[in-house]
Amino acid sequence: MACITRTPGPPPSSSLLSRLLLAFLLLVDLAAAYAELSDDVLRGIPSAGSDFDIKTGALLAPILIPRVPGTDNSLFVQHHFIDFFKSQLPEWTLEIHNSTSKTPGTGDREVPFANLILRRDPPWAAPGDVSRLTLVAHYDTLSKPEGFIGATDSAAPCAVLMHAARSIEDALAKKWAAMAENGEGGTGLEEEKGVQILLLDGEEAFVSWSSTDSLYGARALAKDWETQFYPAASTFKSPLQSISLFVLLDLLGARNPWPRIPSYFLTTHWAYQGMAKIEKRMRDLKLLQSVPPRGRSVFLPDSKKPAANFGGSYIEDDHIPFMARGVNILHLIPSPFPDQWHHSQGIPDDGEHLDIGAVDDWAKIVTAFTAEWMELGEYLPKAPPEKRDATSSKTEL
């Protein structure tokens, strides 16, 4: 699905450097306002439970089929996403971004691609005034080998995002209701923050990965958003500019090798550190199911990565067209890739080869990260530590 690029580009122009500096300063401001969730709130972050069952799970199982763009299966999975949000999260707005393209594998036939855009903005805010945390995964699969499922690539990440959206909804509604009641909504005194989920189509190459045979949906969406303008008085010029952070999940949920997610970009290293701290705290509280092998301890080990170690290496994925237009990226993809990536080692990327405990762990980590970003700690359920039975610690004489 993605190839590793290790060649840095040409030196940035002065105007680009200025934009990067401004973006970095804005992110520093965001980092300073970052309020951590309490231990009791972390304990209350829900597990997906049976919804991640590979055969009957309400969230994951329907996605575990081949999802080649333009096929009936692709349409079926689109309806699965749409039905979920309409039935369980009706306050989220849904937009479908359609495009078509010829591909090296389909000749002159125009293949349709459909990106699903789910948004939850403060109810009083105009669309152009909302800064959106943007959570992203692709839902399409390779066309070859025939029958490719793409459980890590990226059915499981899609299910993780569905679970995260459902898990924060009540807290979002309570927070915004309290703000409205207290006269705090729409005053212009604080930044309006929302959440956006992008389920992208056409990430995979049809023949061989290249700049033109890959990222079909992402390229079309980024291009359109760059020229789609909000009203002149809006806080943000375009939907592209309103993305506060683009968090891309890919290849998550494998058993082997133990997933190691590097910090790829210095400009978003602080956000990586925030998520890494959540994971570490959850492991210390014994809230996660996955058990690291000897010599490993976490999914996100790069919190102390020195600034000098950030170079030109990154993995090509759906973030590329957005990053090229100045969007800040947090890329959650393991390096090295899982053993089942594209069946490259003869291991199928299917439900049977998922580590469901790890998938559930990612659902909790991403939910907690989103809740911290949206400052929902006061409105989320709290679960105090379990009390030990006093009689169990007594020693009979």
Coordinates of N, CA and C in Angstrom, one line a residue, residues 68-71 100-113 143 206 216:
V68 N -12.5 -3.5 -3.4 CA -11.9 -2.9 -4.5 C -12.8 -1.7 -5.0
P69 N -12.2 -0.6 -5.3 CA -13.0 0.6 -5.7 C -13.9 0.2 -6.9
G70 N -15.1 0.7 -6.8 CA -16.1 0.6 -7.9 C -16.8 -0.8 -8.0
T71 N -16.6 -1.6 -7.0 CA -17.3 -2.9 -6.9 C -18.5 -2.9 -6.0
T100 N -13.7 10.3 -10.2 CA -13.4 9.1 -11.1 C -12.0 9.3 -11.6
S101 N -11.4 8.2 -12.0 CA -10.1 8.3 -12.7 C -9.8 7.0 -13.4
K102 N -9.1 7.1 -14.5 CA -8.6 5.9 -15.2 C -7.4 5.4 -14.4
T103 N -7.1 4.1 -14.5 CA -6.0 3.5 -13.8 C -5.3 2.6 -14.7
P104 N -4.0 2.3 -14.4 CA -3.2 1.4 -15.3 C -3.8 0.0 -15.4
G105 N -4.6 -0.3 -14.4 CA -5.2 -1.7 -14.4 C -6.5 -1.8 -15.0
T106 N -7.1 -0.7 -15.4 CA -8.5 -0.7 -15.9 C -8.6 -0.1 -17.3
G107 N -7.5 0.3 -17.8 CA -7.6 0.9 -19.2 C -8.3 2.2 -19.3
D108 N -9.2 2.3 -20.3 CA -10.0 3.5 -20.5 C -11.2 3.6 -19.6
R109 N -11.5 2.6 -18.8 CA -12.6 2.7 -17.9 C -12.4 3.7 -16.7
E110 N -13.3 4.6 -16.5 CA -13.2 5.5 -15.4 C -13.7 4.7 -14.1
V111 N -12.8 4.6 -13.1 CA -13.2 4.0 -11.9 C -13.7 5.0 -10.9
P112 N -14.8 4.7 -10.2 CA -15.4 5.7 -9.3 C -14.7 5.5 -7.9
F113 N -14.5 6.6 -7.2 CA -13.9 6.6 -5.9 C -14.8 7.5 -5.0
S143 N -6.7 -4.8 -5.7 CA -7.4 -5.6 -6.7 C -6.8 -7.0 -6.9
F206 N -3.3 0.1 -8.5 CA -4.0 -1.0 -9.3 C -2.9 -1.9 -9.9
Y216 N -5.8 7.7 -5.0 CA -6.8 8.3 -5.9 C -7.8 9.2 -5.2

